[in-house]
Every structure is written in C-alpha cells, then in structure tokens.
Amino acid sequence: MQQIFNFVIRNKTFLLFLLLFGISMALTIQSHSYHRSQFIHSANGITGGVYGTLNSVGQYFDLKDKNQILAEENKRLRERLFNLSSDSDSSYVDTTYSREAYRVIKAEVFKNSYSLTNNYLTINKGKNDSLKQDFGVFTSNGIVGIIDKVSKNYARVLSILNKNSRINARIKKTNHSGSLKWDGKSPVFVQLDDVSTFAPVKVGDTIVTGGQSAIFPRGINIGTIDSFETDIGGDTYKIQVKLFNDMTNIGTVYILENLDRTEIKFLENTTDD
Amino acid sequence: MTNATAPNIIRFILLLVVQIAICNNINFFGYINPYIYIIFILLFPINDNNNNNRLFILLLSFLLGILVDMFSDSGGVHAAASVCLAYARPVMLKASFGMLYEHQSLKFSNIDTGNLITYVTLGTVLHHLVLFSLEIFNISGILLIFKKTLFSSIFTIILSVLIIILFSRKRK
C-alpha cells in the first residue's frame, strides 16, 4: 500500500498528464461520431451568448455581400412570381409547399467554420423556436447542413463540410441518386458517391437533394458536377460537386421543418419489425 | 507567485478572446489559422523547485484548451495538444535555454531573441502536430496533417514571437 502511494506521489505529474490527455482524447473520439458530443460544443448558453455579441459586431463587415445576395434572391423570387401562372412544370412547388408539408424558419448564423475537417455552424434559433434535431438547413443558393444539437436559444448545424455528414442527393436530369460526403480538402467541393455507372453523367449537370430521407424534400439545389471518375470497384461513379453556396460566407439561413416527419418515421419503424 | 497571478489571469482571458474572436476567423488561404493562445502556456512563469507548479500548468492548459475547443466545436483536440505542450515544456526549456534554465535564473522578461525563437518554434510545432493529428484522426491524411502543421506553425511562430517581443516591457 505504502509503495502504491509512493509511486503515485512520485509520478503525479505524469499521471495527471495521462488523466487530462485521456479526457481530451475521449472527447475527441466522441466528437468524431455523429450526435454523440455531449457538452463541449458551441450551442450552449455561454458560448452561444458570446458568439451572439461577436456576431452583432461582425455583421457590419459583410453588409455589402449580404445585400447582393438578398437582391439576387429578390430577383429570383420576383421572376418566379411572374412565371407562376404560366409555369406548367411546377413539380417542385407542388410536392413540397402546396400541401404545406414543410415549415420554413429564418435564422442568423452566429458562427461558421469551414477550415477544419469537421465543421459546424451555430445559429440563433433553438428549442424556443420549436427547432429539433435533424431539421434541414439551407440558404437561397443551396443546402448548408442538418441541425445536430439544440439548446434553448441556439442550435448547432452539422455542415455539409463535415466528414460525418451524409446527405442523399441525385442528378437533377435523371433520377440516379447517391450519398453526398466531404473529403475534408476544399470548402468549395463535396463528393457524391455511389452513383451507378448506368447514369449518364456530364460535367456541368446540376445536383439536387434526393428526397429519400425525411430531412430535405426533393430538388433543393446543391451544386454542379465539376469532374467525375469511376470508383475502384468500377460500378459506381465518384463525382466532384462544386457547391452553389459559398460556404465561407453564410449570414442568413432557412430551416426546414418536415411536418410529416413523425408520420414517415412511424411508418419506417413499423416496416422494420 | 502572488504578484504574477493577476497578469497571468489577464493574459489567459485576453488570449482566449483574441483566439476565438479573431484568430479562428483568419482562414488565410482557406485553412491556415494561427493558434496564439499557446503563448500563455509558453510564457507561464517558471517556479523553481516547486513540483506543484507543473501540476498547476497542466490543469490550466487543459482548461484553456477545452475552452478553445468549446468555441470551435472540435471535441477535445485543443485540450489534448495544450496538455502535451505543457507536459513537454521543461524539456523544451532545457533544449532552448540550456544552462540558464538549469541554474534557475531564467526570466522571460530578459531573454535572447534567438533563444526565444527556438523555444517558440519547438513548442508550436509539437502543439500543432498533436492538434492536426487528432483533428484529422486518419492515417491516410498524413500529408494533410504535415501540410497543415507546417503552414499554421509558420503563421503561429511569427505572430507569437512578435506578440511576445511587443508586450515584454523590460526590453531596451
């Protein structure tokens, strides 16, 4: 017993180092698996509050860009409004909004990262605005990510620039779908995997969300095909997708709530058994 | 110890705020960020012969790292890297200051700039290597780890040395 105490006292620096290093390693490993990081994240009360203050200052620096984006969105909406009566091919509008299956909430981005390998955004809406996990987040240009942590007034968004992110996407012209991942290299490109080689893929084609999950409806823009190659196996394509969104400059986002979500989930669970 | 407490608390808070408000958002060339908060760990006062001092600096580094982690949503990578740096600090002090450190007459307020650069370089490279290894956490990304370590280290070393020289009062 005496010897054990002596050993502990003699090596206390090293033991404390091991303990602290072990804790941080545990937190790191935890953060690498989706939905698991418990309390070290930027959507809690303190960090969210600090980012709120910083954001109120930082907003002024990119007002010009924001105005530009808003003006473009206005233009697009206005065009849509004028074309609405003559628009016969309105499958996008029909399936998503006319039945009121979705509710859209606007939020401000308080913190956005894009240079790490696992990136998150913090937004200023939370439980109080009836946000929940797994709501989709997008801007006027395209998708941004999926809500992953919610506190009272803030929420953390798992960016598409995150190695844990998997989003169902498809080529707009055909219906071939695959899963959208990120390889951690450039914030401009994401990768679309598992697209069958039967699909007629052309550089410049548009990639949109696939609508096979309850998070995003069909047909929200993602990006265009920049280049593609066949996988090692030879039966699927690996496609480089150039994002429509400038992920380095995101100010206002829209959050999409699927009102049929519980119904879909219920249905999926019953068929599982 | 008591007269060094207040400046160190101020340094801790100031470096943390500067790190999360400014340095995390620089993104030079898309991914290069300086991590200047390690100045706190590098310049923590050396207390002669007191073993508790080492425990204290380990705990403080962990706290600083975990706070930076909280703000940058990175799990525990900054905490791990900081703790490593704090643990390896005596070795690096010995390597870069030699006799001066062994005779316990080392004061950070009057040191040679050359030695200071060696010391900061050693510390920064170690910290960044651990940081990016854990952040990428994949052996196939080893080139990315080295690339990020190299460029971020250069940025951090330049900034840290400038900040240390700029803010040390007793320099002629």
Coordinates of C-alpha atoms in Angstrom, one line a residue:
Chain A
M1 CA 0.0 0.0 0.0
Q2 CA 2.8 2.3 1.0
Q3 CA 4.5 1.6 -2.2
I4 CA 1.5 2.4 -4.3
F5 CA 1.1 5.8 -2.6
N6 CA 4.8 6.5 -3.1
F7 CA 4.5 5.6 -6.7
V8 CA 1.5 7.9 -7.2
I9 CA 3.3 10.8 -5.4
R10 CA 6.5 10.4 -7.3
N11 CA 4.8 10.2 -10.7
K12 CA 2.0 12.6 -10.0
T13 CA 2.9 15.0 -12.9
F14 CA 2.9 12.1 -15.4
L15 CA -0.3 10.6 -14.0
L16 CA -2.1 14.0 -14.2
F17 CA -0.9 14.4 -17.7
L18 CA -2.2 10.9 -18.6
L19 CA -5.6 11.7 -17.0
L20 CA -6.0 15.1 -18.8
F21 CA -4.8 13.7 -22.1
G22 CA -7.2 10.7 -21.7
I23 CA -10.1 13.0 -21.1
S24 CA -9.4 15.1 -24.1
M25 CA -8.8 12.0 -26.3
A26 CA -12.2 10.7 -25.1
L27 CA -13.9 14.0 -26.0
T28 CA -12.1 13.9 -29.4
I29 CA -13.2 10.4 -30.2
Q30 CA -16.7 11.2 -29.1
S31 CA -16.8 14.2 -31.3
H32 CA -15.9 12.1 -34.3
S33 CA -19.2 10.2 -34.1
Y34 CA -22.3 11.9 -35.1
H35 CA -24.8 13.0 -32.4
R36 CA -22.6 12.0 -29.5
S37 CA -20.7 15.0 -28.3
Q38 CA -22.4 15.8 -25.1
F39 CA -21.4 19.2 -23.7
I40 CA -18.3 20.6 -25.4
H41 CA -20.0 22.4 -28.2
S42 CA -20.8 25.9 -29.3
A43 CA -24.6 25.7 -28.9
N44 CA -24.7 26.0 -25.1
G45 CA -25.7 29.1 -23.2
I46 CA -22.3 30.6 -22.6
T47 CA -20.6 30.1 -26.0
G48 CA -23.8 30.9 -27.9
G49 CA -24.1 34.2 -26.0
V50 CA -20.5 35.2 -26.7
Y51 CA -20.9 34.4 -30.4
G52 CA -24.1 36.5 -30.4
T53 CA -22.2 39.5 -29.2
L54 CA -19.4 39.0 -31.6
N55 CA -21.8 38.5 -34.5
S56 CA -23.6 41.8 -33.8
V57 CA -20.3 43.5 -34.5
G58 CA -19.1 41.2 -37.3
Q59 CA -22.3 41.6 -39.3
Y60 CA -21.4 45.1 -40.4
F61 CA -18.3 43.9 -42.2
D62 CA -20.1 41.9 -44.8
L63 CA -23.3 44.0 -45.2
K64 CA -22.4 44.6 -48.9
D65 CA -22.2 41.0 -49.8
K66 CA -25.4 40.2 -47.9
N67 CA -27.2 42.9 -49.8
Q68 CA -26.0 41.5 -53.0
I69 CA -27.3 38.0 -52.1
L70 CA -30.6 39.4 -51.0
A71 CA -31.0 41.4 -54.2
E72 CA -30.4 38.3 -56.2
E73 CA -32.8 36.3 -54.2
N74 CA -35.4 39.0 -54.7
K75 CA -34.9 38.9 -58.4
R76 CA -35.3 35.2 -58.5
L77 CA -38.5 35.3 -56.4
R78 CA -39.9 38.1 -58.5
E79 CA -39.2 36.1 -61.7
R80 CA -40.9 33.1 -60.1
L81 CA -43.9 35.2 -59.2
F82 CA -44.4 36.4 -62.7
N83 CA -43.9 33.0 -64.1
L84 CA -46.2 31.3 -61.7
S85 CA -49.3 31.4 -63.7
S86 CA -47.7 30.1 -66.9
D87 CA -45.4 27.6 -65.1
S88 CA -46.7 24.2 -66.1
D89 CA -43.7 22.2 -64.9
S90 CA -44.0 23.0 -61.3
S91 CA -43.4 19.7 -59.7
Y92 CA -41.0 21.3 -57.2
V93 CA -43.7 23.7 -55.9
D94 CA -46.4 21.1 -56.0
T95 CA -44.9 18.4 -54.0
T96 CA -43.3 20.5 -51.3
Y97 CA -45.2 23.6 -50.5
S98 CA -48.8 23.4 -51.7
R99 CA -49.7 20.7 -49.3
E100 CA -48.0 22.6 -46.5
A101 CA -45.8 19.7 -45.6
Y102 CA -42.9 22.0 -44.7
R103 CA -42.5 24.9 -42.5
V104 CA -39.6 27.4 -43.0
I105 CA -37.9 29.3 -40.2
K106 CA -35.3 32.0 -40.8
A107 CA -32.2 32.2 -38.6
E108 CA -28.9 34.1 -38.3
V109 CA -25.6 32.3 -38.4
F110 CA -23.6 33.2 -35.3
K111 CA -20.5 31.1 -36.0
N112 CA -19.4 29.4 -39.2
S113 CA -16.3 27.3 -39.7
Y114 CA -15.1 25.8 -42.9
S115 CA -11.3 25.2 -42.5
L116 CA -11.5 22.3 -40.1
T117 CA -12.2 18.7 -41.1
N118 CA -15.4 18.6 -39.0
N119 CA -17.2 21.9 -39.4
Y120 CA -20.3 23.2 -37.6
L121 CA -22.4 26.3 -37.7
T122 CA -24.1 27.9 -34.7
I123 CA -27.4 29.6 -35.3
N124 CA -29.6 31.8 -33.2
K125 CA -32.7 29.8 -33.0
G126 CA -33.3 26.9 -30.6
K127 CA -35.9 24.9 -28.7
N128 CA -37.8 28.1 -28.0
D129 CA -38.5 28.4 -31.7
S130 CA -39.5 24.7 -31.8
L131 CA -36.3 23.5 -33.5
K132 CA -35.4 19.9 -33.2
Q133 CA -32.6 17.6 -34.2
D134 CA -32.4 16.6 -37.9
F135 CA -34.1 19.6 -39.4
G136 CA -32.6 20.6 -42.7
V137 CA -30.8 24.0 -43.1
F138 CA -30.4 25.7 -46.5
T139 CA -29.9 29.2 -48.0
S140 CA -31.3 30.8 -51.1
N141 CA -28.4 29.1 -53.1
G142 CA -28.5 25.6 -51.7
I143 CA -28.2 23.3 -48.7
V144 CA -26.0 24.1 -45.8
G145 CA -26.4 21.1 -43.4
I146 CA -28.5 19.4 -40.8
I147 CA -29.3 20.5 -37.2
D148 CA -27.4 18.3 -34.8
K149 CA -27.6 19.9 -31.3
V150 CA -30.3 22.2 -29.9
S151 CA -30.2 24.3 -26.7
K152 CA -32.8 26.8 -25.5
N153 CA -31.9 29.6 -27.8
Y154 CA -29.2 28.2 -30.1
A155 CA -28.7 25.3 -32.3
R156 CA -25.6 23.7 -33.9
V157 CA -25.7 22.7 -37.5
L158 CA -23.7 19.8 -38.9
S159 CA -22.3 21.5 -42.0
I160 CA -22.1 19.6 -45.3
L161 CA -18.4 20.4 -44.9
N162 CA -18.1 17.7 -42.2
K163 CA -16.7 14.2 -42.5
N164 CA -19.7 12.8 -40.6
S165 CA -22.2 14.4 -42.9
R166 CA -24.2 12.1 -45.3
I167 CA -26.9 13.5 -47.4
N168 CA -29.0 11.8 -50.1
A169 CA -28.6 13.6 -53.4
R170 CA -29.4 12.9 -57.1
I171 CA -28.6 14.2 -60.5
K172 CA -31.4 16.6 -61.5
K173 CA -31.9 15.3 -65.1
T174 CA -32.1 11.7 -64.2
N175 CA -33.1 10.0 -61.0
H176 CA -29.8 8.4 -60.2
S177 CA -29.1 9.1 -56.6
G178 CA -26.0 8.7 -54.3
S179 CA -24.8 9.9 -51.0
L180 CA -23.1 13.3 -50.5
K181 CA -19.9 13.3 -48.4
W182 CA -17.0 15.6 -47.9
D183 CA -13.3 14.6 -48.1
G184 CA -12.1 17.4 -45.9
K185 CA -10.0 19.1 -48.5
S186 CA -11.7 22.2 -50.1
P187 CA -14.7 24.1 -48.9
V188 CA -15.8 24.6 -52.5
F189 CA -16.2 20.9 -53.4
V190 CA -18.1 18.0 -52.0
Q191 CA -18.2 14.4 -53.2
L192 CA -21.2 12.4 -54.5
D193 CA -20.5 8.7 -54.1
D194 CA -22.4 5.5 -55.0
V195 CA -23.9 6.8 -58.3
S196 CA -24.4 3.8 -60.6
T197 CA -22.3 3.9 -63.8
F198 CA -25.5 3.5 -65.7
A199 CA -26.2 7.1 -65.0
P200 CA -25.4 9.5 -67.9
V201 CA -23.1 11.9 -66.0
K202 CA -22.0 15.1 -67.7
V203 CA -19.7 17.8 -66.4
G204 CA -21.9 20.8 -65.6
D205 CA -25.0 18.9 -64.6
T206 CA -26.9 20.1 -61.6
I207 CA -27.0 18.0 -58.4
V208 CA -30.1 18.4 -56.1
T209 CA -31.3 16.7 -52.9
G210 CA -32.7 13.3 -53.5
G211 CA -35.7 13.4 -51.1
Q212 CA -35.2 9.9 -49.9
S213 CA -34.9 11.0 -46.3
A214 CA -37.3 12.9 -44.1
I215 CA -34.9 15.8 -43.8
F216 CA -34.8 17.5 -47.2
P217 CA -37.5 17.4 -49.9
R218 CA -36.6 16.6 -53.4
G219 CA -35.0 19.2 -55.6
I220 CA -33.2 21.7 -53.3
N221 CA -30.1 22.9 -55.2
I222 CA -26.7 21.6 -54.1
G223 CA -24.1 22.2 -56.9
T224 CA -22.9 21.3 -60.3
I225 CA -20.7 18.4 -61.5
D226 CA -17.1 19.5 -61.7
S227 CA -15.4 16.2 -62.6
F228 CA -16.1 12.5 -62.1
E229 CA -14.3 9.2 -62.2
T230 CA -15.2 5.6 -61.7
D231 CA -14.7 4.1 -58.3
I232 CA -12.1 1.4 -57.7
G233 CA -14.8 -1.3 -58.0
G234 CA -15.8 0.1 -61.3
D235 CA -19.5 0.1 -60.9
T236 CA -20.1 3.4 -59.2
Y237 CA -19.0 7.0 -60.0
K238 CA -17.2 9.3 -57.6
I239 CA -18.4 12.8 -58.6
Q240 CA -16.8 16.1 -57.6
V241 CA -19.6 18.6 -56.9
K242 CA -18.9 22.3 -57.0
L243 CA -21.3 23.9 -54.4
F244 CA -23.6 26.7 -55.4
N245 CA -23.3 28.0 -51.9
D246 CA -20.2 29.9 -50.9
M247 CA -19.8 28.1 -47.6
T248 CA -17.3 30.6 -46.4
N249 CA -19.8 33.4 -46.5
I250 CA -23.2 32.5 -44.9
G251 CA -25.2 35.0 -43.0
T252 CA -28.9 34.2 -43.1
V253 CA -30.2 30.6 -43.4
Y254 CA -33.6 29.0 -43.6
I255 CA -34.5 26.0 -41.5
L256 CA -36.9 23.4 -43.0
E257 CA -39.3 21.5 -40.7
N258 CA -40.9 18.5 -42.3
L259 CA -44.3 18.4 -40.7
D260 CA -44.9 14.8 -41.9
R261 CA -41.7 13.7 -40.3
T262 CA -43.2 11.8 -37.4
E263 CA -45.6 10.1 -39.7
I264 CA -42.8 9.0 -42.0
K265 CA -40.6 7.9 -39.1
F266 CA -43.5 5.9 -37.7
L267 CA -44.1 4.2 -41.0
E268 CA -40.4 3.3 -41.4
N269 CA -40.2 1.9 -37.9
T270 CA -43.2 -0.3 -38.4
T271 CA -41.9 -1.8 -41.6
D272 CA -38.6 -2.6 -39.8
D273 CA -40.1 -5.1 -37.4
Chain B
M1 CA 3.7 33.6 -7.1
T2 CA 1.1 36.1 -5.9
N3 CA 2.4 39.1 -7.9
A4 CA 2.4 37.0 -11.0
T5 CA -1.1 35.9 -10.7
A6 CA -3.0 38.9 -11.9
P7 CA -1.1 39.4 -15.2
N8 CA -1.5 35.7 -15.9
I9 CA -5.2 35.7 -15.4
I10 CA -5.5 38.8 -17.7
R11 CA -3.2 37.1 -20.3
F12 CA -5.4 33.9 -20.1
I13 CA -8.6 35.8 -20.8
L14 CA -7.2 38.1 -23.4
L15 CA -5.5 35.4 -25.4
L16 CA -8.7 33.3 -25.3
V17 CA -10.8 36.2 -26.5
V18 CA -8.4 37.1 -29.3
Q19 CA -8.1 33.5 -30.3
I20 CA -11.9 32.9 -30.7
A21 CA -12.8 36.3 -32.0
I22 CA -10.0 37.0 -34.4
C23 CA -7.5 34.2 -35.0
N24 CA -10.1 31.4 -35.6
N25 CA -11.6 33.5 -38.4
I26 CA -8.5 34.4 -40.3
N27 CA -8.5 31.4 -42.6
F28 CA -5.5 32.5 -44.6
F29 CA -5.5 30.6 -48.0
G30 CA -8.7 28.9 -46.8
Y31 CA -7.3 26.8 -44.0
I32 CA -4.4 28.5 -42.2
N33 CA -5.2 29.8 -38.8
P34 CA -2.7 30.9 -36.1
Y35 CA -3.2 29.5 -32.6
I36 CA -1.7 32.2 -30.5
Y37 CA -3.3 31.0 -27.2
I38 CA -0.3 28.8 -26.7
I39 CA 1.7 31.9 -25.7
F40 CA 0.0 31.6 -22.3
I41 CA 1.4 28.0 -21.8
L42 CA 4.8 29.0 -23.2
L43 CA 5.2 32.1 -21.0
F44 CA 3.7 30.7 -17.8
P45 CA 6.2 31.7 -15.0
I46 CA 8.8 29.1 -14.1
N47 CA 8.7 28.4 -10.4
D48 CA 11.9 27.0 -9.2
N49 CA 11.9 23.6 -7.5
N50 CA 8.2 23.5 -7.0
N51 CA 6.7 20.4 -8.3
N52 CA 3.1 21.7 -7.8
N53 CA 3.8 24.3 -10.4
R54 CA 3.9 21.6 -13.1
L55 CA 0.5 20.2 -11.9
F56 CA -0.9 23.7 -12.0
I57 CA 0.2 24.5 -15.5
L58 CA -1.1 21.1 -16.7
L59 CA -4.5 21.9 -15.3
L60 CA -4.6 25.4 -16.6
S61 CA -3.5 24.3 -20.1
F62 CA -6.3 21.7 -20.1
L63 CA -8.8 24.4 -19.1
L64 CA -7.6 26.8 -21.8
G65 CA -7.6 24.1 -24.4
I66 CA -11.1 22.9 -23.5
L67 CA -12.4 26.5 -23.7
V68 CA -11.0 26.9 -27.2
D69 CA -12.5 23.6 -28.1
M70 CA -15.9 24.6 -26.9
F71 CA -15.8 27.7 -29.1
S72 CA -14.5 25.9 -32.2
D73 CA -16.6 22.7 -31.9
S74 CA -13.6 20.5 -32.1
G75 CA -14.2 17.9 -29.4
G76 CA -11.0 17.8 -27.3
V77 CA -8.2 18.3 -29.8
H78 CA -7.0 21.7 -28.4
A79 CA -7.1 20.4 -24.9
A80 CA -5.0 17.3 -25.8
A81 CA -2.5 19.4 -27.7
S82 CA -2.2 22.0 -24.9
V83 CA -1.7 19.4 -22.2
C84 CA 1.0 17.8 -24.4
L85 CA 2.7 21.1 -24.8
A86 CA 2.5 21.8 -21.0
Y87 CA 3.9 18.4 -20.2
A88 CA 6.8 18.7 -22.6
R89 CA 7.6 22.3 -21.6
P90 CA 10.6 21.6 -19.3
V91 CA 12.3 19.6 -21.9
M92 CA 11.9 22.3 -24.5
L93 CA 13.1 25.0 -22.0
K94 CA 16.2 22.9 -21.3
A95 CA 16.8 22.4 -25.0
S96 CA 16.5 26.1 -26.0
F97 CA 17.9 27.9 -22.9
G98 CA 20.3 25.3 -21.6
M99 CA 22.4 26.4 -18.6
L100 CA 20.2 29.4 -18.0
Y101 CA 17.2 27.2 -17.3
E102 CA 19.2 24.6 -15.3
H103 CA 20.6 27.3 -13.0
Q104 CA 17.0 28.5 -12.5
S105 CA 17.9 32.1 -13.3
L106 CA 15.7 32.2 -16.4
K107 CA 13.3 35.2 -16.6
F108 CA 11.0 35.5 -19.6
S109 CA 11.3 39.3 -19.4
N110 CA 15.0 39.4 -20.4
I111 CA 15.9 36.6 -22.8
D112 CA 17.8 36.5 -26.0
T113 CA 15.6 36.7 -29.1
G114 CA 17.4 33.8 -30.8
N115 CA 16.7 31.5 -27.9
L116 CA 13.1 32.7 -27.7
I117 CA 12.5 31.9 -31.4
T118 CA 14.0 28.3 -30.9
Y119 CA 11.7 27.8 -27.8
V120 CA 8.5 29.1 -29.6
T121 CA 9.3 27.1 -32.7
L122 CA 9.7 23.8 -30.7
G123 CA 6.6 24.4 -28.7
T124 CA 4.5 25.4 -31.7
V125 CA 5.5 22.5 -33.9
L126 CA 4.8 20.0 -31.1
H127 CA 1.4 21.6 -30.3
H128 CA 0.3 21.8 -34.0
L129 CA 1.4 18.3 -34.8
V130 CA -0.7 16.8 -32.0
L131 CA -3.6 19.2 -32.8
F132 CA -3.8 18.4 -36.5
S133 CA -3.2 14.6 -36.0
L134 CA -6.1 14.5 -33.7
E135 CA -8.3 16.8 -35.8
I136 CA -7.8 14.7 -38.9
F137 CA -7.6 11.4 -37.0
N138 CA -6.8 9.3 -40.0
I139 CA -3.5 7.8 -41.0
S140 CA -4.3 8.3 -44.7
G141 CA -4.5 12.0 -44.2
I142 CA -0.9 12.2 -43.1
L143 CA 0.2 14.5 -45.8
L144 CA -2.7 16.9 -45.0
I145 CA -1.5 16.7 -41.3
F146 CA 2.0 17.7 -42.3
K147 CA 0.9 20.4 -44.7
K148 CA -1.5 22.0 -42.1
T149 CA 1.2 21.7 -39.4
L150 CA 3.8 23.4 -41.5
F151 CA 1.8 26.3 -42.7
S152 CA -0.1 27.0 -39.5
S153 CA 3.2 26.7 -37.5
I154 CA 4.9 29.3 -39.6
F155 CA 2.0 31.7 -39.1
T156 CA 1.8 31.0 -35.3
I157 CA 5.5 31.3 -34.7
I158 CA 5.7 34.7 -36.5
L159 CA 2.7 36.1 -34.7
S160 CA 3.7 34.7 -31.3
V161 CA 7.3 36.0 -31.4
L162 CA 6.0 39.4 -32.5
I163 CA 3.4 39.5 -29.7
I164 CA 6.0 38.3 -27.0
I165 CA 8.5 40.9 -28.1
L166 CA 5.9 43.7 -28.4
F167 CA 4.4 43.1 -25.0
S168 CA 7.5 42.5 -22.9
R169 CA 8.1 45.7 -21.0
K170 CA 11.7 45.4 -19.9
R171 CA 13.2 45.2 -23.4
K172 CA 15.6 48.0 -24.3

